[in-house]
């Protein structure tokens, strides 16, 4: 039987990182593992706007998307603990980054550029990759965004299996002060 909020968290866990870093997949797996609700910020924005992010970029613009994204994120940061997967550009905003760092446990899922390119080269739903060389664009985004991502509270090497990534996250969270070390060893370290 899973226990609720095994780490006695009082604030959300926010996953940040590049598109293709696994934020949604890892967020879902982590959510199940530690019995917290999962929120995919991009999906929430799509629900609110009743269209895909790609369509929002095409029909409005990135600035409009970022405003809706920020408002949506703030709604989820002001409630009970949960796992939140952000969009790739969310943590780049100084205002949003400051709020995330203050109100949550931020975790950067760091992935090598080569792996990112392999993971997303055929994706049709990434608006920043429309009509560009995927490898060049990813390299540019990595160069521009990694200095921001590295400000996250926890950095996780995401060049591993999803199961191992979730295990690493659980270990890092437990080190942050959980009273549940014995439960962690019995339940999470597989």
Short mmCIF file of N, CA and C in Angstrom, two decimals:
data_model
loop_
_atom_site.label_atom_id
_atom_site.label_comp_id
_atom_site.label_asym_id
_atom_site.label_seq_id
_atom_site.Cartn_x
_atom_site.Cartn_y
_atom_site.Cartn_z
N UNK A 1 0.84 -1.19 0.00
CA UNK A 1 0.00 0.00 0.00
C UNK A 1 0.88 1.25 0.00
N UNK A 2 0.61 2.17 -0.94
CA UNK A 2 1.41 3.39 -1.00
C UNK A 2 0.98 4.36 0.08
N UNK A 3 1.95 5.02 0.66
CA UNK A 3 1.65 6.03 1.66
C UNK A 3 1.55 7.38 0.96
N UNK A 4 0.74 8.27 1.50
CA UNK A 4 0.60 9.58 0.91
C UNK A 4 1.80 10.45 1.25
N UNK A 5 2.31 11.14 0.23
CA UNK A 5 3.37 12.12 0.41
C UNK A 5 4.48 11.59 1.31
N UNK A 6 5.11 10.54 0.88
CA UNK A 6 6.09 9.78 1.67
C UNK A 6 7.19 10.66 2.26
N UNK A 7 7.51 11.76 1.60
CA UNK A 7 8.59 12.62 2.09
C UNK A 7 8.07 13.78 2.95
N UNK A 8 6.78 13.79 3.25
CA UNK A 8 6.18 14.88 4.02
C UNK A 8 6.49 16.24 3.39
N UNK A 9 6.39 16.31 2.10
CA UNK A 9 6.67 17.55 1.39
C UNK A 9 5.61 18.59 1.70
N UNK A 10 6.03 19.83 1.78
CA UNK A 10 5.09 20.92 2.02
C UNK A 10 4.95 21.81 0.80
N UNK A 11 5.73 21.53 -0.24
CA UNK A 11 5.64 22.32 -1.46
C UNK A 11 5.83 21.41 -2.67
N UNK A 12 5.43 21.90 -3.85
CA UNK A 12 5.53 21.08 -5.05
C UNK A 12 6.98 20.79 -5.47
N UNK A 13 7.12 19.76 -6.27
CA UNK A 13 8.37 19.47 -6.97
C UNK A 13 8.16 19.94 -8.40
N UNK A 14 9.05 20.79 -8.90
CA UNK A 14 8.94 21.31 -10.25
C UNK A 14 10.11 20.80 -11.08
N UNK A 15 9.79 20.09 -12.16
CA UNK A 15 10.80 19.56 -13.07
C UNK A 15 11.05 20.56 -14.18
N UNK A 16 12.32 20.91 -14.38
CA UNK A 16 12.69 21.85 -15.43
C UNK A 16 13.72 21.18 -16.34
N UNK A 17 13.86 21.73 -17.53
CA UNK A 17 14.84 21.19 -18.47
C UNK A 17 14.37 21.36 -19.90
N UNK A 18 15.23 20.96 -20.80
CA UNK A 18 14.97 21.10 -22.23
C UNK A 18 13.80 20.24 -22.68
N UNK A 19 13.21 20.64 -23.80
CA UNK A 19 12.23 19.77 -24.44
C UNK A 19 12.94 18.44 -24.73
N UNK A 20 12.25 17.36 -24.48
CA UNK A 20 12.85 16.05 -24.72
C UNK A 20 13.68 15.52 -23.56
N UNK A 21 13.74 16.25 -22.46
CA UNK A 21 14.54 15.78 -21.32
C UNK A 21 13.80 14.74 -20.48
N UNK A 22 12.51 14.57 -20.74
CA UNK A 22 11.74 13.55 -20.03
C UNK A 22 10.92 14.06 -18.87
N UNK A 23 10.67 15.36 -18.83
CA UNK A 23 9.94 15.94 -17.70
C UNK A 23 8.57 15.31 -17.49
N UNK A 24 7.83 15.12 -18.58
CA UNK A 24 6.48 14.55 -18.46
C UNK A 24 6.53 13.09 -18.04
N UNK A 25 7.34 12.30 -18.69
CA UNK A 25 7.45 10.87 -18.33
C UNK A 25 7.94 10.70 -16.90
N UNK A 26 9.02 11.39 -16.56
CA UNK A 26 9.58 11.28 -15.21
C UNK A 26 8.58 11.81 -14.19
N UNK A 27 7.91 12.90 -14.52
CA UNK A 27 6.90 13.45 -13.62
C UNK A 27 5.79 12.46 -13.31
N UNK A 28 5.31 11.78 -14.33
CA UNK A 28 4.25 10.78 -14.13
C UNK A 28 4.75 9.62 -13.26
N UNK A 29 5.94 9.12 -13.57
CA UNK A 29 6.50 8.00 -12.80
C UNK A 29 6.76 8.39 -11.35
N UNK A 30 7.34 9.58 -11.15
CA UNK A 30 7.62 10.07 -9.80
C UNK A 30 6.31 10.27 -9.03
N UNK A 31 5.31 10.79 -9.69
CA UNK A 31 4.00 11.00 -9.09
C UNK A 31 3.44 9.69 -8.53
N UNK A 32 3.53 8.64 -9.32
CA UNK A 32 3.05 7.33 -8.86
C UNK A 32 3.91 6.80 -7.72
N UNK A 33 5.21 6.98 -7.84
CA UNK A 33 6.14 6.43 -6.85
C UNK A 33 5.95 7.06 -5.48
N UNK A 34 5.74 8.37 -5.43
CA UNK A 34 5.64 9.03 -4.12
C UNK A 34 4.23 9.53 -3.79
N UNK A 35 3.26 9.07 -4.57
CA UNK A 35 1.84 9.32 -4.28
C UNK A 35 1.49 10.80 -4.20
N UNK A 36 1.91 11.54 -5.21
CA UNK A 36 1.52 12.95 -5.33
C UNK A 36 0.87 13.15 -6.70
N UNK A 37 -0.06 14.10 -6.81
CA UNK A 37 -0.67 14.38 -8.11
C UNK A 37 0.37 14.90 -9.10
N UNK A 38 0.10 14.68 -10.38
CA UNK A 38 0.99 15.14 -11.44
C UNK A 38 0.29 16.18 -12.29
N UNK A 39 1.03 17.24 -12.64
CA UNK A 39 0.53 18.29 -13.52
C UNK A 39 1.54 18.51 -14.64
N UNK A 40 1.08 18.43 -15.88
CA UNK A 40 1.91 18.78 -17.03
C UNK A 40 1.50 20.18 -17.44
N UNK A 41 2.38 21.15 -17.24
CA UNK A 41 2.05 22.55 -17.48
C UNK A 41 1.63 22.80 -18.92
N UNK A 42 2.33 22.20 -19.88
CA UNK A 42 1.96 22.39 -21.29
C UNK A 42 0.54 21.88 -21.55
N UNK A 43 0.19 20.73 -21.01
CA UNK A 43 -1.16 20.19 -21.20
C UNK A 43 -2.21 21.08 -20.55
N UNK A 44 -1.89 21.65 -19.41
CA UNK A 44 -2.83 22.55 -18.74
C UNK A 44 -3.06 23.81 -19.57
N UNK A 45 -1.99 24.35 -20.15
CA UNK A 45 -2.13 25.53 -21.02
C UNK A 45 -2.99 25.18 -22.24
N UNK A 46 -2.76 24.01 -22.81
CA UNK A 46 -3.57 23.58 -23.97
C UNK A 46 -5.04 23.44 -23.60
N UNK A 47 -5.33 22.95 -22.41
CA UNK A 47 -6.73 22.84 -21.95
C UNK A 47 -7.37 24.22 -21.84
N UNK A 48 -6.64 25.14 -21.22
CA UNK A 48 -7.16 26.49 -21.03
C UNK A 48 -7.41 27.17 -22.37
N UNK A 49 -6.46 27.05 -23.27
CA UNK A 49 -6.54 27.72 -24.57
C UNK A 49 -7.33 26.94 -25.62
N UNK A 50 -7.65 25.69 -25.32
CA UNK A 50 -8.40 24.81 -26.23
C UNK A 50 -7.72 24.68 -27.60
N UNK A 51 -6.40 24.61 -27.56
CA UNK A 51 -5.60 24.38 -28.77
C UNK A 51 -4.20 23.97 -28.36
N UNK A 52 -3.47 23.41 -29.30
CA UNK A 52 -2.12 22.94 -29.01
C UNK A 52 -1.17 24.12 -28.82
N UNK A 53 -0.05 23.85 -28.20
CA UNK A 53 0.96 24.89 -28.02
C UNK A 53 1.46 25.36 -29.38
N UNK A 54 1.63 24.43 -30.29
CA UNK A 54 2.05 24.80 -31.65
C UNK A 54 1.07 25.80 -32.26
N UNK A 55 -0.23 25.55 -32.09
CA UNK A 55 -1.26 26.47 -32.61
C UNK A 55 -1.22 27.82 -31.88
N UNK A 56 -0.99 27.79 -30.58
CA UNK A 56 -0.89 29.05 -29.83
C UNK A 56 0.25 29.89 -30.39
N UNK A 57 1.41 29.27 -30.63
CA UNK A 57 2.55 29.99 -31.21
C UNK A 57 2.19 30.54 -32.59
N UNK A 58 1.48 29.75 -33.40
CA UNK A 58 1.14 30.17 -34.77
C UNK A 58 0.08 31.27 -34.78
N UNK A 59 -0.98 31.09 -33.96
CA UNK A 59 -2.12 32.00 -34.01
C UNK A 59 -1.95 33.23 -33.12
N UNK A 60 -1.19 33.11 -32.07
CA UNK A 60 -0.92 34.25 -31.19
C UNK A 60 0.58 34.53 -31.32
N UNK A 61 1.35 34.22 -30.29
CA UNK A 61 2.81 34.32 -30.35
C UNK A 61 3.39 33.73 -29.07
N UNK A 62 4.70 33.66 -29.01
CA UNK A 62 5.35 33.08 -27.84
C UNK A 62 5.07 33.90 -26.58
N UNK A 63 5.03 35.23 -26.72
CA UNK A 63 4.76 36.09 -25.58
C UNK A 63 3.41 35.81 -24.94
N UNK A 64 2.40 35.63 -25.78
CA UNK A 64 1.06 35.29 -25.29
C UNK A 64 1.10 33.95 -24.55
N UNK A 65 1.76 32.97 -25.16
CA UNK A 65 1.89 31.65 -24.53
C UNK A 65 2.54 31.76 -23.16
N UNK A 66 3.63 32.53 -23.07
CA UNK A 66 4.37 32.64 -21.80
C UNK A 66 3.50 33.27 -20.70
N UNK A 67 2.64 34.22 -21.07
CA UNK A 67 1.75 34.83 -20.07
C UNK A 67 0.74 33.82 -19.53
N UNK A 68 0.16 33.04 -20.42
CA UNK A 68 -0.80 32.00 -20.00
C UNK A 68 -0.08 30.95 -19.17
N UNK A 69 1.12 30.58 -19.60
CA UNK A 69 1.93 29.59 -18.89
C UNK A 69 2.23 30.05 -17.46
N UNK A 70 2.63 31.31 -17.31
CA UNK A 70 2.96 31.84 -15.99
C UNK A 70 1.73 31.84 -15.07
N UNK A 71 0.62 32.32 -15.59
CA UNK A 71 -0.62 32.37 -14.80
C UNK A 71 -1.02 30.96 -14.35
N UNK A 72 -0.90 30.00 -15.25
CA UNK A 72 -1.25 28.61 -14.95
C UNK A 72 -0.31 28.03 -13.91
N UNK A 73 0.98 28.27 -14.07
CA UNK A 73 1.96 27.76 -13.11
C UNK A 73 1.70 28.32 -11.72
N UNK A 74 1.43 29.61 -11.62
CA UNK A 74 1.19 30.23 -10.32
C UNK A 74 0.00 29.59 -9.61
N UNK A 75 -1.01 29.22 -10.37
CA UNK A 75 -2.18 28.55 -9.79
C UNK A 75 -1.76 27.23 -9.12
N UNK A 76 -0.89 26.48 -9.76
CA UNK A 76 -0.49 25.19 -9.22
C UNK A 76 0.56 25.30 -8.12
N UNK A 77 1.34 26.36 -8.12
CA UNK A 77 2.33 26.55 -7.06
C UNK A 77 1.69 27.02 -5.76
N UNK A 78 0.48 27.53 -5.83
CA UNK A 78 -0.20 28.04 -4.64
C UNK A 78 -1.07 27.01 -3.95
N UNK A 79 -0.95 25.76 -4.35
CA UNK A 79 -1.78 24.74 -3.70
C UNK A 79 -0.90 23.63 -3.15
N UNK A 80 -1.51 22.52 -2.81
CA UNK A 80 -0.81 21.43 -2.10
C UNK A 80 0.35 20.83 -2.92
N UNK A 81 1.21 20.05 -2.26
CA UNK A 81 2.35 19.43 -2.95
C UNK A 81 1.90 18.55 -4.12
N UNK A 82 2.69 18.60 -5.17
CA UNK A 82 2.43 17.83 -6.37
C UNK A 82 3.70 17.81 -7.20
N UNK A 83 3.69 17.09 -8.29
CA UNK A 83 4.79 17.07 -9.24
C UNK A 83 4.35 17.89 -10.44
N UNK A 84 5.15 18.89 -10.84
CA UNK A 84 4.81 19.74 -11.98
C UNK A 84 5.92 19.62 -13.02
N UNK A 85 5.54 19.24 -14.24
CA UNK A 85 6.47 19.24 -15.37
C UNK A 85 6.25 20.54 -16.14
N UNK A 86 7.30 21.34 -16.25
CA UNK A 86 7.19 22.62 -16.95
C UNK A 86 7.55 22.45 -18.42
N UNK A 87 7.29 23.49 -19.18
CA UNK A 87 7.75 23.52 -20.57
C UNK A 87 9.24 23.85 -20.58
N UNK A 88 9.88 23.60 -21.71
CA UNK A 88 11.32 23.82 -21.82
C UNK A 88 11.76 25.25 -21.56
N UNK A 89 10.90 26.22 -21.88
CA UNK A 89 11.28 27.62 -21.72
C UNK A 89 10.79 28.27 -20.44
N UNK A 90 10.02 27.57 -19.66
CA UNK A 90 9.40 28.14 -18.45
C UNK A 90 10.43 28.74 -17.49
N UNK A 91 11.47 28.00 -17.20
CA UNK A 91 12.45 28.39 -16.18
C UNK A 91 13.39 29.50 -16.65
N UNK A 92 13.28 29.89 -17.92
CA UNK A 92 14.15 30.92 -18.48
C UNK A 92 13.73 32.31 -18.00
N UNK A 93 12.45 32.50 -17.78
CA UNK A 93 11.94 33.78 -17.29
C UNK A 93 12.46 34.03 -15.87
N UNK A 94 13.11 35.17 -15.67
CA UNK A 94 13.67 35.50 -14.35
C UNK A 94 12.57 35.52 -13.28
N UNK A 95 11.43 36.07 -13.63
CA UNK A 95 10.31 36.16 -12.68
C UNK A 95 9.81 34.77 -12.30
N UNK A 96 9.56 33.94 -13.29
CA UNK A 96 9.07 32.59 -13.02
C UNK A 96 10.12 31.78 -12.27
N UNK A 97 11.36 31.90 -12.69
CA UNK A 97 12.45 31.15 -12.03
C UNK A 97 12.52 31.51 -10.55
N UNK A 98 12.43 32.79 -10.23
CA UNK A 98 12.48 33.24 -8.84
C UNK A 98 11.33 32.64 -8.04
N UNK A 99 10.15 32.62 -8.62
CA UNK A 99 8.97 32.06 -7.95
C UNK A 99 9.14 30.55 -7.74
N UNK A 100 9.60 29.85 -8.77
CA UNK A 100 9.80 28.40 -8.65
C UNK A 100 10.83 28.11 -7.57
N UNK A 101 11.94 28.84 -7.57
CA UNK A 101 12.99 28.60 -6.58
C UNK A 101 12.51 28.87 -5.15
N UNK A 102 11.60 29.80 -5.00
CA UNK A 102 11.09 30.14 -3.67
C UNK A 102 9.99 29.19 -3.20
N UNK A 103 9.12 28.76 -4.11
CA UNK A 103 7.91 28.04 -3.70
C UNK A 103 7.93 26.54 -3.96
N UNK A 104 9.03 26.01 -4.45
CA UNK A 104 9.04 24.59 -4.79
C UNK A 104 10.43 23.99 -4.61
N UNK A 105 10.50 22.69 -4.81
CA UNK A 105 11.78 22.00 -4.96
C UNK A 105 11.99 21.89 -6.47
N UNK A 106 12.97 22.60 -7.00
CA UNK A 106 13.20 22.58 -8.44
C UNK A 106 14.24 21.53 -8.79
N UNK A 107 13.94 20.77 -9.84
CA UNK A 107 14.83 19.70 -10.27
C UNK A 107 15.08 19.83 -11.77
N UNK A 108 16.34 19.98 -12.14
CA UNK A 108 16.73 20.05 -13.54
C UNK A 108 17.06 18.66 -14.04
N UNK A 109 16.34 18.21 -15.06
CA UNK A 109 16.65 16.96 -15.74
C UNK A 109 17.63 17.29 -16.86
N UNK A 110 18.90 17.10 -16.59
CA UNK A 110 19.98 17.48 -17.51
C UNK A 110 20.27 16.33 -18.47
N UNK A 111 20.27 16.65 -19.76
CA UNK A 111 20.49 15.65 -20.81
C UNK A 111 21.54 16.17 -21.78
N UNK A 112 22.39 15.27 -22.26
CA UNK A 112 23.39 15.64 -23.26
C UNK A 112 22.69 16.08 -24.55
N UNK A 113 23.30 17.04 -25.24
CA UNK A 113 22.74 17.58 -26.47
C UNK A 113 22.45 16.49 -27.49
N UNK A 114 23.39 15.58 -27.67
CA UNK A 114 23.22 14.50 -28.65
C UNK A 114 21.97 13.67 -28.34
N UNK A 115 21.75 13.38 -27.08
CA UNK A 115 20.57 12.61 -26.67
C UNK A 115 19.28 13.39 -26.93
N UNK A 116 19.31 14.70 -26.67
CA UNK A 116 18.13 15.53 -26.93
C UNK A 116 17.76 15.49 -28.41
N UNK A 117 18.76 15.65 -29.26
CA UNK A 117 18.52 15.64 -30.71
C UNK A 117 17.88 14.31 -31.11
N UNK A 118 18.43 13.22 -30.63
CA UNK A 118 17.88 11.89 -30.95
C UNK A 118 16.44 11.74 -30.46
N UNK A 119 16.16 12.26 -29.29
CA UNK A 119 14.83 12.10 -28.70
C UNK A 119 13.75 12.88 -29.44
N UNK A 120 14.11 14.04 -29.99
CA UNK A 120 13.06 14.92 -30.54
C UNK A 120 13.18 15.20 -32.03
N UNK A 121 14.10 14.58 -32.72
CA UNK A 121 14.32 14.95 -34.13
C UNK A 121 13.10 14.73 -35.02
N UNK A 122 12.20 13.84 -34.66
CA UNK A 122 11.02 13.59 -35.50
C UNK A 122 9.74 14.21 -34.94
N UNK A 123 9.85 14.95 -33.85
CA UNK A 123 8.67 15.54 -33.23
C UNK A 123 8.09 16.65 -34.10
N UNK A 124 6.79 16.62 -34.25
CA UNK A 124 6.10 17.65 -35.03
C UNK A 124 5.39 18.66 -34.13
N UNK A 125 5.43 18.45 -32.80
CA UNK A 125 4.68 19.33 -31.90
C UNK A 125 5.55 20.31 -31.14
N UNK A 126 6.78 20.51 -31.57
CA UNK A 126 7.69 21.44 -30.89
C UNK A 126 7.77 22.73 -31.72
N UNK A 127 7.05 23.79 -31.30
CA UNK A 127 7.00 25.00 -32.13
C UNK A 127 8.35 25.66 -32.38
N UNK A 128 9.28 25.55 -31.46
CA UNK A 128 10.59 26.18 -31.67
C UNK A 128 11.44 25.43 -32.70
N UNK A 129 10.99 24.25 -33.11
CA UNK A 129 11.76 23.45 -34.08
C UNK A 129 11.16 23.48 -35.48
N UNK A 130 10.13 24.30 -35.68
CA UNK A 130 9.52 24.40 -37.00
C UNK A 130 10.49 25.01 -38.01
N UNK A 131 10.67 24.35 -39.12
CA UNK A 131 11.45 24.86 -40.25
C UNK A 131 12.87 25.26 -39.90
N UNK A 132 13.51 24.53 -39.00
CA UNK A 132 14.90 24.80 -38.65
C UNK A 132 15.67 23.48 -38.58
N UNK A 133 16.97 23.58 -38.61
CA UNK A 133 17.82 22.41 -38.41
C UNK A 133 17.75 22.04 -36.93
N UNK A 134 17.22 20.86 -36.64
CA UNK A 134 16.97 20.45 -35.24
C UNK A 134 18.25 20.48 -34.41
N UNK A 135 19.32 19.91 -34.94
CA UNK A 135 20.58 19.85 -34.18
C UNK A 135 21.09 21.25 -33.85
N UNK A 136 21.10 22.13 -34.84
CA UNK A 136 21.58 23.50 -34.62
C UNK A 136 20.72 24.23 -33.59
N UNK A 137 19.41 24.09 -33.71
CA UNK A 137 18.50 24.78 -32.80
C UNK A 137 18.65 24.25 -31.37
N UNK A 138 18.77 22.93 -31.23
CA UNK A 138 18.96 22.35 -29.89
C UNK A 138 20.27 22.86 -29.28
N UNK A 139 21.34 22.87 -30.08
CA UNK A 139 22.63 23.37 -29.58
C UNK A 139 22.52 24.82 -29.12
N UNK A 140 21.80 25.63 -29.89
CA UNK A 140 21.59 27.04 -29.52
C UNK A 140 20.79 27.15 -28.22
N UNK A 141 19.71 26.38 -28.12
CA UNK A 141 18.88 26.42 -26.91
C UNK A 141 19.65 25.94 -25.69
N UNK A 142 20.44 24.88 -25.86
CA UNK A 142 21.26 24.37 -24.75
C UNK A 142 22.22 25.46 -24.27
N UNK A 143 22.89 26.10 -25.20
CA UNK A 143 23.85 27.16 -24.86
C UNK A 143 23.15 28.30 -24.10
N UNK A 144 21.96 28.67 -24.55
CA UNK A 144 21.24 29.79 -23.94
C UNK A 144 20.54 29.42 -22.63
N UNK A 145 20.06 28.19 -22.53
CA UNK A 145 19.22 27.82 -21.39
C UNK A 145 19.95 27.15 -20.24
N UNK A 146 21.01 26.42 -20.50
CA UNK A 146 21.67 25.68 -19.42
C UNK A 146 22.12 26.57 -18.26
N UNK A 147 22.59 27.81 -18.53
CA UNK A 147 22.95 28.67 -17.39
C UNK A 147 21.77 28.95 -16.44
N UNK A 148 20.56 28.95 -16.99
CA UNK A 148 19.37 29.15 -16.15
C UNK A 148 18.99 27.86 -15.43
N UNK A 149 18.98 26.76 -16.19
CA UNK A 149 18.60 25.47 -15.59
C UNK A 149 19.50 25.09 -14.42
N UNK A 150 20.78 25.42 -14.53
CA UNK A 150 21.70 24.99 -13.47
C UNK A 150 21.43 25.69 -12.13
N UNK A 151 20.54 26.67 -12.13
CA UNK A 151 20.15 27.33 -10.88
C UNK A 151 19.12 26.51 -10.08
N UNK A 152 18.63 25.43 -10.68
CA UNK A 152 17.67 24.57 -9.97
C UNK A 152 18.31 24.01 -8.71
N UNK A 153 17.49 23.71 -7.74
CA UNK A 153 17.95 23.21 -6.45
C UNK A 153 18.65 21.85 -6.56
N UNK A 154 18.15 21.01 -7.45
CA UNK A 154 18.70 19.67 -7.65
C UNK A 154 18.97 19.48 -9.14
N UNK A 155 20.11 18.89 -9.47
CA UNK A 155 20.43 18.55 -10.86
C UNK A 155 20.50 17.03 -10.96
N UNK A 156 19.77 16.48 -11.92
CA UNK A 156 19.74 15.03 -12.13
C UNK A 156 20.23 14.73 -13.54
N UNK A 157 21.23 13.87 -13.65
CA UNK A 157 21.69 13.41 -14.96
C UNK A 157 20.59 12.53 -15.53
N UNK A 158 20.01 12.99 -16.62
CA UNK A 158 18.86 12.30 -17.21
C UNK A 158 19.25 11.41 -18.39
N UNK A 159 20.52 11.09 -18.52
CA UNK A 159 20.98 10.19 -19.57
C UNK A 159 20.96 8.76 -19.03
N UNK A 160 19.81 8.35 -18.53
CA UNK A 160 19.66 7.06 -17.88
C UNK A 160 18.25 6.54 -18.15
N UNK A 161 17.92 5.42 -17.55
CA UNK A 161 16.56 4.90 -17.70
C UNK A 161 15.60 5.70 -16.82
N UNK A 162 14.34 5.78 -17.21
CA UNK A 162 13.37 6.49 -16.37
C UNK A 162 13.35 5.96 -14.93
N UNK A 163 13.43 4.66 -14.76
CA UNK A 163 13.42 4.06 -13.42
C UNK A 163 14.60 4.57 -12.59
N UNK A 164 15.78 4.64 -13.19
CA UNK A 164 16.96 5.14 -12.46
C UNK A 164 16.87 6.63 -12.17
N UNK A 165 16.28 7.38 -13.07
CA UNK A 165 16.12 8.82 -12.85
C UNK A 165 15.19 9.06 -11.65
N UNK A 166 14.08 8.34 -11.61
CA UNK A 166 13.15 8.47 -10.48
C UNK A 166 13.85 8.07 -9.18
N UNK A 167 14.63 7.02 -9.23
CA UNK A 167 15.39 6.57 -8.04
C UNK A 167 16.34 7.68 -7.57
N UNK A 168 17.06 8.31 -8.50
CA UNK A 168 17.98 9.40 -8.15
C UNK A 168 17.23 10.56 -7.51
N UNK A 169 16.08 10.91 -8.07
CA UNK A 169 15.29 12.01 -7.52
C UNK A 169 14.85 11.68 -6.09
N UNK A 170 14.36 10.47 -5.87
CA UNK A 170 13.94 10.06 -4.52
C UNK A 170 15.10 10.13 -3.53
N UNK A 171 16.28 9.71 -3.97
CA UNK A 171 17.46 9.78 -3.11
C UNK A 171 17.79 11.23 -2.76
N UNK A 172 17.76 12.11 -3.75
CA UNK A 172 18.08 13.53 -3.50
C UNK A 172 17.06 14.17 -2.56
N UNK A 173 15.79 13.87 -2.77
CA UNK A 173 14.76 14.44 -1.91
C UNK A 173 14.94 13.95 -0.47
N UNK A 174 15.28 12.68 -0.31
CA UNK A 174 15.46 12.15 1.04
C UNK A 174 16.64 12.81 1.74
N UNK A 175 17.68 13.11 0.99
CA UNK A 175 18.86 13.78 1.55
C UNK A 175 18.51 15.19 2.03
N UNK A 176 17.49 15.79 1.41
CA UNK A 176 17.10 17.15 1.75
C UNK A 176 16.45 17.26 3.12
N UNK A 177 16.28 16.14 3.83
CA UNK A 177 15.77 16.27 5.19
C UNK A 177 14.58 15.41 5.54
N UNK A 178 14.30 14.42 4.74
CA UNK A 178 13.17 13.56 5.07
C UNK A 178 13.46 12.74 6.32
N UNK A 179 12.44 12.52 7.13
CA UNK A 179 12.55 11.64 8.30
C UNK A 179 12.32 10.19 7.91
N UNK A 180 12.10 9.95 6.66
CA UNK A 180 11.65 8.64 6.22
C UNK A 180 12.73 7.81 5.56
N UNK A 181 13.96 7.89 6.04
CA UNK A 181 15.07 7.16 5.42
C UNK A 181 14.80 5.65 5.36
N UNK A 182 14.26 5.08 6.43
CA UNK A 182 14.00 3.63 6.44
C UNK A 182 12.94 3.28 5.40
N UNK A 183 11.88 4.06 5.34
CA UNK A 183 10.83 3.82 4.35
C UNK A 183 11.42 3.95 2.95
N UNK A 184 12.25 4.97 2.76
CA UNK A 184 12.89 5.18 1.46
C UNK A 184 13.68 3.94 1.05
N UNK A 185 14.49 3.42 1.96
CA UNK A 185 15.31 2.26 1.63
C UNK A 185 14.44 1.05 1.29
N UNK A 186 13.37 0.86 2.03
CA UNK A 186 12.51 -0.30 1.79
C UNK A 186 11.68 -0.15 0.52
N UNK A 187 11.25 1.06 0.22
CA UNK A 187 10.29 1.25 -0.84
C UNK A 187 10.88 1.71 -2.17
N UNK A 188 11.90 2.55 -2.15
CA UNK A 188 12.34 3.20 -3.37
C UNK A 188 13.65 2.71 -3.95
N UNK A 189 14.53 2.19 -3.15
CA UNK A 189 15.84 1.81 -3.66
C UNK A 189 15.79 0.38 -4.19
N UNK A 190 15.52 0.27 -5.47
CA UNK A 190 15.36 -1.04 -6.09
C UNK A 190 16.56 -1.40 -6.91
#
